[in-house]
Tab-separated table of N, CA and C in Angstrom:
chain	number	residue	atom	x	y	z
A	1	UNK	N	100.861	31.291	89.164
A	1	UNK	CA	100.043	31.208	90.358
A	1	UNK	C	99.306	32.533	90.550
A	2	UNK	N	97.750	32.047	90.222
A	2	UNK	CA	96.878	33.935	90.548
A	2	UNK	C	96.970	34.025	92.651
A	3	UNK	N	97.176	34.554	92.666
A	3	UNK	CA	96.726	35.505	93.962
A	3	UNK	C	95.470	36.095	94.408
A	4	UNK	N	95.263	36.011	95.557
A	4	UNK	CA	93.841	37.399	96.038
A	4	UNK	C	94.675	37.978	96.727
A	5	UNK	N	93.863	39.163	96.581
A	5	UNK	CA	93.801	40.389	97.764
A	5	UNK	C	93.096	40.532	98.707
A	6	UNK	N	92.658	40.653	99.745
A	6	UNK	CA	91.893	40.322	100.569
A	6	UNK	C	92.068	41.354	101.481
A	7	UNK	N	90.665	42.621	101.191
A	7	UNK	CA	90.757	44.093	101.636
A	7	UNK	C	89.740	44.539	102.766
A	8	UNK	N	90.315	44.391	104.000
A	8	UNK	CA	89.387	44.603	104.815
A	8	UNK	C	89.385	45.736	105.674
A	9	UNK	N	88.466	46.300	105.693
A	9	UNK	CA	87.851	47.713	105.992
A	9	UNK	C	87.270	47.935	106.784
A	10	UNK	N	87.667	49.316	108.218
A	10	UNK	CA	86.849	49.736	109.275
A	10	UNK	C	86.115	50.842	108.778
A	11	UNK	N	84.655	51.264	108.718
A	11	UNK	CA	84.153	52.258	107.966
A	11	UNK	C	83.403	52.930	109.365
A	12	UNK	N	83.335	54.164	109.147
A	12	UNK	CA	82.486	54.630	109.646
A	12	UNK	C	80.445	54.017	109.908
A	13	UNK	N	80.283	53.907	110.511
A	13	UNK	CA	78.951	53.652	110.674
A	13	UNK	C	77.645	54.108	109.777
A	14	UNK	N	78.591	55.554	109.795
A	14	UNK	CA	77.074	56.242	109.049
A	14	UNK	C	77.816	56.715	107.954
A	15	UNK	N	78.910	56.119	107.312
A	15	UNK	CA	79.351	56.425	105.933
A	15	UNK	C	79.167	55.487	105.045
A	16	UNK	N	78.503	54.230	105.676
A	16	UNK	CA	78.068	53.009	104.843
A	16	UNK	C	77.513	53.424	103.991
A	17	UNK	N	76.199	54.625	103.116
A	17	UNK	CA	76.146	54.915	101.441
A	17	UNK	C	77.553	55.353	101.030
A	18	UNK	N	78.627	56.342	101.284
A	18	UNK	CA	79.348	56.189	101.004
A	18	UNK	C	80.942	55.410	100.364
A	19	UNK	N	80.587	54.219	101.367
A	19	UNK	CA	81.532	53.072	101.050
A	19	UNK	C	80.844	52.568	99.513
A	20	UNK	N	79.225	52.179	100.025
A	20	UNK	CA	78.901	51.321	98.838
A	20	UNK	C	79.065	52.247	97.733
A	21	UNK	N	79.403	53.822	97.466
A	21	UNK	CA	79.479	54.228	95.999
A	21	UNK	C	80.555	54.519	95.530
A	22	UNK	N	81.872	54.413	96.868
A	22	UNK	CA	83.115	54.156	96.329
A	22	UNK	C	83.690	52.374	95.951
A	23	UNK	N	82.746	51.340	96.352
A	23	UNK	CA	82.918	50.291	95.801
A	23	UNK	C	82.264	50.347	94.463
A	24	UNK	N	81.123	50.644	94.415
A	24	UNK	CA	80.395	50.468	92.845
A	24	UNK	C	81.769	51.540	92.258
A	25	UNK	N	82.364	52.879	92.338
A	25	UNK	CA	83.228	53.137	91.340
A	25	UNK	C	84.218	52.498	90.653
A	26	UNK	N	84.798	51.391	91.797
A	26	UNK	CA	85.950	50.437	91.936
A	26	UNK	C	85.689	49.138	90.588
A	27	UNK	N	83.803	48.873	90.477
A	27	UNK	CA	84.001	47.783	89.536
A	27	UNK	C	84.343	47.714	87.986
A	28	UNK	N	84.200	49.226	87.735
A	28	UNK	CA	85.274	49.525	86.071
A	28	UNK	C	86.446	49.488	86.672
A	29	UNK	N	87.082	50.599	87.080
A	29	UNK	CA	88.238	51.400	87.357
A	29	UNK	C	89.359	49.931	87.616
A	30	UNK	N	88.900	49.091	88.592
A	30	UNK	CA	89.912	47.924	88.779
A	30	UNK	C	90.059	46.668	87.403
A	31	UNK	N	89.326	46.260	86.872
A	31	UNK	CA	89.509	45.425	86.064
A	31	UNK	C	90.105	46.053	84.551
A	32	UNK	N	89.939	47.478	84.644
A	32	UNK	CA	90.728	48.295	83.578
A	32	UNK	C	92.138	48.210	83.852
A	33	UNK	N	92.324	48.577	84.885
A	33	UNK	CA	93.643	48.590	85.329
A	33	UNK	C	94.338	47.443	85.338
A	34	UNK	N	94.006	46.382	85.653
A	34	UNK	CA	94.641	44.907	84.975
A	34	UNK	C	94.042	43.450	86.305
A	35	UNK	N	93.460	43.970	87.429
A	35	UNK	CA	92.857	42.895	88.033
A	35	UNK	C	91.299	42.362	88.108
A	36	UNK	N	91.580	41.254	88.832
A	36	UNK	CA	90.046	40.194	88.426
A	36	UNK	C	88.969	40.608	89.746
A	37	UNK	N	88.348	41.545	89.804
A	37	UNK	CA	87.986	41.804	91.122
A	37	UNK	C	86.649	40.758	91.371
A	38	UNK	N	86.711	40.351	92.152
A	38	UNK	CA	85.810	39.611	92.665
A	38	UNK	C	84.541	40.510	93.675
A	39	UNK	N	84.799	41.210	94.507
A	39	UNK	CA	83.698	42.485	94.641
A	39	UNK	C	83.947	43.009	96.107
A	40	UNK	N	83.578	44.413	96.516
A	40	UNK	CA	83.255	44.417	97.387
A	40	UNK	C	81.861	44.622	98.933
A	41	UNK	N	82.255	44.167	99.625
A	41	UNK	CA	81.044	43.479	100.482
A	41	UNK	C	80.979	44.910	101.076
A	42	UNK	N	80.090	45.308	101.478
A	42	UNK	CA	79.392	46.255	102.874
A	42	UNK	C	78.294	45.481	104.323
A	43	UNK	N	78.387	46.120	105.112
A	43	UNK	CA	78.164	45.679	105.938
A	43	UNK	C	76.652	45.479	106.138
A	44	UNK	N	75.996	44.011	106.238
A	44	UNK	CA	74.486	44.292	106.125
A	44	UNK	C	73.816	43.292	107.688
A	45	UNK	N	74.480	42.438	107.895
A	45	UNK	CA	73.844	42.238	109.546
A	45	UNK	C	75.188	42.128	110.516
A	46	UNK	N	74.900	42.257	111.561
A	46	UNK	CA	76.034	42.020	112.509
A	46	UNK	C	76.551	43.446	112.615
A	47	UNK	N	77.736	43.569	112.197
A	47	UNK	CA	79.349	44.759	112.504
A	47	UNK	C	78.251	45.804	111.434
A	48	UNK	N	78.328	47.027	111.661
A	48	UNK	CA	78.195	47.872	111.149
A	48	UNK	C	79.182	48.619	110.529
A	49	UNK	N	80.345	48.371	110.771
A	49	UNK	CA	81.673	48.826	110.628
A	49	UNK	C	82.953	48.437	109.551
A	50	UNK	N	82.685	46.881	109.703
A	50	UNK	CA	83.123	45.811	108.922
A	50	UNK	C	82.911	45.787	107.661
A	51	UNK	N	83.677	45.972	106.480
A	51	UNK	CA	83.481	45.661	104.975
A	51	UNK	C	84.976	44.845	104.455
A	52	UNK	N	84.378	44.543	103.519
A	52	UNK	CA	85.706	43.293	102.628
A	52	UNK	C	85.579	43.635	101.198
A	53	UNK	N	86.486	43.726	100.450
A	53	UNK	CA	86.790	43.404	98.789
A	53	UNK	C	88.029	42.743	98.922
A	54	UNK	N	87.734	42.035	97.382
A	54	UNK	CA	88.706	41.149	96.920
A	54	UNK	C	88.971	40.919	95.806
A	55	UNK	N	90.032	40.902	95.112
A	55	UNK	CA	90.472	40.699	93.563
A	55	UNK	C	91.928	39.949	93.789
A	56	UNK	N	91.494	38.799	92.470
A	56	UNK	CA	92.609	38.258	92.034
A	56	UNK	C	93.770	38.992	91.163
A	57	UNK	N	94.882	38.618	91.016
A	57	UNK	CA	96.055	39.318	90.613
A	57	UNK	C	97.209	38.186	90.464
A	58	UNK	N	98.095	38.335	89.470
A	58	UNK	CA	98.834	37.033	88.488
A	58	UNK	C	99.794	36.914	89.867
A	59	UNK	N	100.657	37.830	90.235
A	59	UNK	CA	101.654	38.083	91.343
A	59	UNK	C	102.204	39.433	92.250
A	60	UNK	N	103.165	39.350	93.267
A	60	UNK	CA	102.981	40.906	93.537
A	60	UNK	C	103.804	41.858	92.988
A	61	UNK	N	104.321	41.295	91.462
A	61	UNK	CA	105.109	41.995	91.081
A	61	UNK	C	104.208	42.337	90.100
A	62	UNK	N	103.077	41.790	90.123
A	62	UNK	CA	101.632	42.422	88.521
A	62	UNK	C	100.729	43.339	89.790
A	63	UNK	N	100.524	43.189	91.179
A	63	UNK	CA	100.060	43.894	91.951
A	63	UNK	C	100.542	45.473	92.177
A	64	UNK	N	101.716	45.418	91.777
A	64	UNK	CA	102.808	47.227	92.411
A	64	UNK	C	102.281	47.550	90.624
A	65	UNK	N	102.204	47.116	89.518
A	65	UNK	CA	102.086	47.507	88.349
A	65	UNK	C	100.683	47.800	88.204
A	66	UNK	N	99.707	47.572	88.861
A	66	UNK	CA	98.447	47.607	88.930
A	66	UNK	C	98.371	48.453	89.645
A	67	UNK	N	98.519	48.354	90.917
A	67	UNK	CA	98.634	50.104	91.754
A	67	UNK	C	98.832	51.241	91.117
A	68	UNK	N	99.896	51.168	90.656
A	68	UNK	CA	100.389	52.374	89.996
A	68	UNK	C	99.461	52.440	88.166
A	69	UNK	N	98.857	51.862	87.860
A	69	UNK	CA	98.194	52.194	86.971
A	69	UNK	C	96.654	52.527	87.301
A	70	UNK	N	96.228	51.856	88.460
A	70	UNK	CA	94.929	52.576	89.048
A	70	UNK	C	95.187	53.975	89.815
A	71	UNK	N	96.320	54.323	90.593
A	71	UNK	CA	97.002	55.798	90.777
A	71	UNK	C	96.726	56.622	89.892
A	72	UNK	N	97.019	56.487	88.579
A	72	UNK	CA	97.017	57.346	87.450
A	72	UNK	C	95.795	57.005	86.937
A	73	UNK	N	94.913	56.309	86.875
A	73	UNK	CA	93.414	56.196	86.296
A	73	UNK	C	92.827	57.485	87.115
A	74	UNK	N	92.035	57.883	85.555
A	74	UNK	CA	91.032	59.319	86.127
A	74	UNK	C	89.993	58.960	87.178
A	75	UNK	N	89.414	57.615	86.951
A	75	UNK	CA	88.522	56.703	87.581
A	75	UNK	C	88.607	56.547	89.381
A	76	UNK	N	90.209	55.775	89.090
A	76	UNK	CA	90.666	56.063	90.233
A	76	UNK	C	91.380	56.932	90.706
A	77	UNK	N	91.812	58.099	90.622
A	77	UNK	CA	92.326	58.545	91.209
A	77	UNK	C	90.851	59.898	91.686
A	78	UNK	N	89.865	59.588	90.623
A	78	UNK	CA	89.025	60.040	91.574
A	78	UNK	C	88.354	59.578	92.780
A	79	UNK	N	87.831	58.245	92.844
A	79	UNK	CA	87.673	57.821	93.786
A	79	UNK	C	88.731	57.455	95.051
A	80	UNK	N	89.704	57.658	94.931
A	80	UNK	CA	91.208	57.730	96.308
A	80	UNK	C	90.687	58.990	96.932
A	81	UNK	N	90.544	60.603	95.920
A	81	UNK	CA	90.178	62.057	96.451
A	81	UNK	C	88.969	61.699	97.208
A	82	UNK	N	87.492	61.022	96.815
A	82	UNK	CA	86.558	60.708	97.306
A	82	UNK	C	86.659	60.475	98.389
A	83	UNK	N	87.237	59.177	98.667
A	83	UNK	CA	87.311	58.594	99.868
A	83	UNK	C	88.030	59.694	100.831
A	84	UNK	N	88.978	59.798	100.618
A	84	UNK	CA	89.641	61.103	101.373
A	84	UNK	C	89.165	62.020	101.689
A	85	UNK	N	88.188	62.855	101.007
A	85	UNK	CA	87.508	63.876	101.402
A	85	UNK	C	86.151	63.635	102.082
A	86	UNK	N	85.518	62.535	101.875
A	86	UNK	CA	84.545	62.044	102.753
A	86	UNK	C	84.861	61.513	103.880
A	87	UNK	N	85.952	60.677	104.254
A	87	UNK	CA	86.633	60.241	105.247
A	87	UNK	C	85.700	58.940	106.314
A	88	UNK	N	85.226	58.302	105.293
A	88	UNK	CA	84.196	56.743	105.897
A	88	UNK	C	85.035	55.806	106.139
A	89	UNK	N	86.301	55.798	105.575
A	89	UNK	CA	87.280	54.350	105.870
A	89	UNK	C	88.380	55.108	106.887
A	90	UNK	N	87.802	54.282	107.923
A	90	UNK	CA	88.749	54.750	108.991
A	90	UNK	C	90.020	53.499	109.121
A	91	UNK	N	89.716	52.615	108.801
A	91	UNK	CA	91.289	51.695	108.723
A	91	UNK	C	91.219	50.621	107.367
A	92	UNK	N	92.185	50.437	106.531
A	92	UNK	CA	91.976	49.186	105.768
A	92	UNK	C	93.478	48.641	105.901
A	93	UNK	N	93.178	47.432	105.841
A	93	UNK	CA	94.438	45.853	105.802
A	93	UNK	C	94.550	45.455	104.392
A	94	UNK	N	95.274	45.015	104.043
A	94	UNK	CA	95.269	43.619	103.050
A	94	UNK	C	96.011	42.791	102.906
A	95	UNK	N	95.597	41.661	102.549
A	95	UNK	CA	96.387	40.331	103.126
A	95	UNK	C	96.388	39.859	101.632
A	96	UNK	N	97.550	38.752	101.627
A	96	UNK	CA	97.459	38.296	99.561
A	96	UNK	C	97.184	36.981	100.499
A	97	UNK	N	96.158	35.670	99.870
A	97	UNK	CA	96.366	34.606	99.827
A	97	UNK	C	96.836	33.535	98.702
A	98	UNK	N	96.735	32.368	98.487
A	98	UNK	CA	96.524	31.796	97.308
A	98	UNK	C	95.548	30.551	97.866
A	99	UNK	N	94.809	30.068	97.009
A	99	UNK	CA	93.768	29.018	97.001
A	99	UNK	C	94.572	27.725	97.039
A	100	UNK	N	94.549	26.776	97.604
A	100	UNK	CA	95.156	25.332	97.650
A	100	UNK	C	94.258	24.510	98.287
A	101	UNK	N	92.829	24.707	97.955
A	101	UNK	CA	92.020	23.771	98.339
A	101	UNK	C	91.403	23.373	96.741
A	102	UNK	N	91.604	23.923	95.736
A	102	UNK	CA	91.028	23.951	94.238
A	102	UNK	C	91.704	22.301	93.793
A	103	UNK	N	91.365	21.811	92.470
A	103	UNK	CA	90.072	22.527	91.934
A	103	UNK	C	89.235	21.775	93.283
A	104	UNK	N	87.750	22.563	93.009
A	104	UNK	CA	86.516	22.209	93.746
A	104	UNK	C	85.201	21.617	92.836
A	105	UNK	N	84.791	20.213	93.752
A	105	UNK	CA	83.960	19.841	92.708
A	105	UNK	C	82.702	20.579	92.349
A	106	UNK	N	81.867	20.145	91.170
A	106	UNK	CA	80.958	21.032	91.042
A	106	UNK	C	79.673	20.892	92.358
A	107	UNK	N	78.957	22.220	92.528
A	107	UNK	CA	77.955	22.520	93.551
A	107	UNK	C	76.466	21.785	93.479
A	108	UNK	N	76.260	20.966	94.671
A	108	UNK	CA	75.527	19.992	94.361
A	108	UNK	C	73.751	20.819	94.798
A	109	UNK	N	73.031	20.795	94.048
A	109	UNK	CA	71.695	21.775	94.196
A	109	UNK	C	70.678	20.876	94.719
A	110	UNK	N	70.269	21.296	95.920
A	110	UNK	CA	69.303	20.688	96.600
A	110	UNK	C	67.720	21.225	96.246
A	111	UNK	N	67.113	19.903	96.594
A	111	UNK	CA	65.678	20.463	96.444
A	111	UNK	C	65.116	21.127	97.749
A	112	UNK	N	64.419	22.204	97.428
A	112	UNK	CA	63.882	22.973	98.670
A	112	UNK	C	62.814	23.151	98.863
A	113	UNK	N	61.746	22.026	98.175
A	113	UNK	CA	60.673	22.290	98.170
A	113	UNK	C	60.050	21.085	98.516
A	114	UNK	N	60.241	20.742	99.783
A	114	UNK	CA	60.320	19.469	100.370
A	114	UNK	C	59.008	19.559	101.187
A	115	UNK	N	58.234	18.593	100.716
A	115	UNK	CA	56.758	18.550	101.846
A	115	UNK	C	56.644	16.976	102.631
A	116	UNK	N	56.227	17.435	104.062
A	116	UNK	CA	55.941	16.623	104.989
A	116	UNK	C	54.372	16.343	104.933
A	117	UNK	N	54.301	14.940	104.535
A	117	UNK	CA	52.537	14.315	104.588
A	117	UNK	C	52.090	14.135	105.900
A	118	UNK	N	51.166	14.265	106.164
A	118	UNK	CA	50.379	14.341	107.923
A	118	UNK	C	50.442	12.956	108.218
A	119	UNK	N	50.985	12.383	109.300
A	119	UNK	CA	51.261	11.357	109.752
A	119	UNK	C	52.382	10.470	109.445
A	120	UNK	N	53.477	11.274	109.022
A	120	UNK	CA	54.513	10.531	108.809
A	120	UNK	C	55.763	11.271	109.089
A	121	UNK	N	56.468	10.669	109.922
A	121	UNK	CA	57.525	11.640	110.482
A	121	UNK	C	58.457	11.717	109.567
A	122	UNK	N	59.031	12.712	109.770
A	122	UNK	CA	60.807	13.136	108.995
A	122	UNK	C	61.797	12.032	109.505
């Protein structure tokens, strides 16, 4: 059974370039280390504050083995000092879920290029 992580983040307001270049460091550094990262979000309408990442992971006993091998990554353990010394993430959570709505059928693609003729209603 894979797992997510589900990483949600209070950032500073005006450290938002900051977040986004400690997420872009995150997209080697994590999938080296042994998880499926799926990505993380920054804040672009609404919360200014609000950000999310997320990566899959086999269990939380492949999660503490993954920690501790992104700890010791040069990658990451530069970007942990980063964040720390810039100080933009003022709180983060994470929650594990698992998916039990799968499988999902395939995504049905609409046409969007839909024209209305003059005199005939929708």
């Amino acid at each position: 059974m894979t797992i997510t992580c589900f990483i949600r983040y209070e950032i500073d307001p005006f450290g938002k370039p900051a977040f986004e270049q400690y997420a872009r460091a995150w997209g080697q550094a994590i999938p080296r280390c042994g998880a499926d990262l799926i990505g993380y979000f920054a804040p672009h309408e609404g919360s200014a504050t609000t950000a999310y990442a997320a990566y899959n992971i086999e269990n939380l006993a492949a999660y503490e083995a993954y920690r501790a091998r992104l700890a010791a990554d040069p990658a990451g353990k530069a970007n942990y000092d980063f964040a720390r010394r810039e100080n933009f993430i003022l709180k983060e959570d994470r929650i594990f879920l698992k998916l039990v709505s799968g499988p999902h059928g395939p995504r049905k693609v609409f046409d969007t290029n839909v024209t209305i003729k003059e005199g005939i209603e929708a």
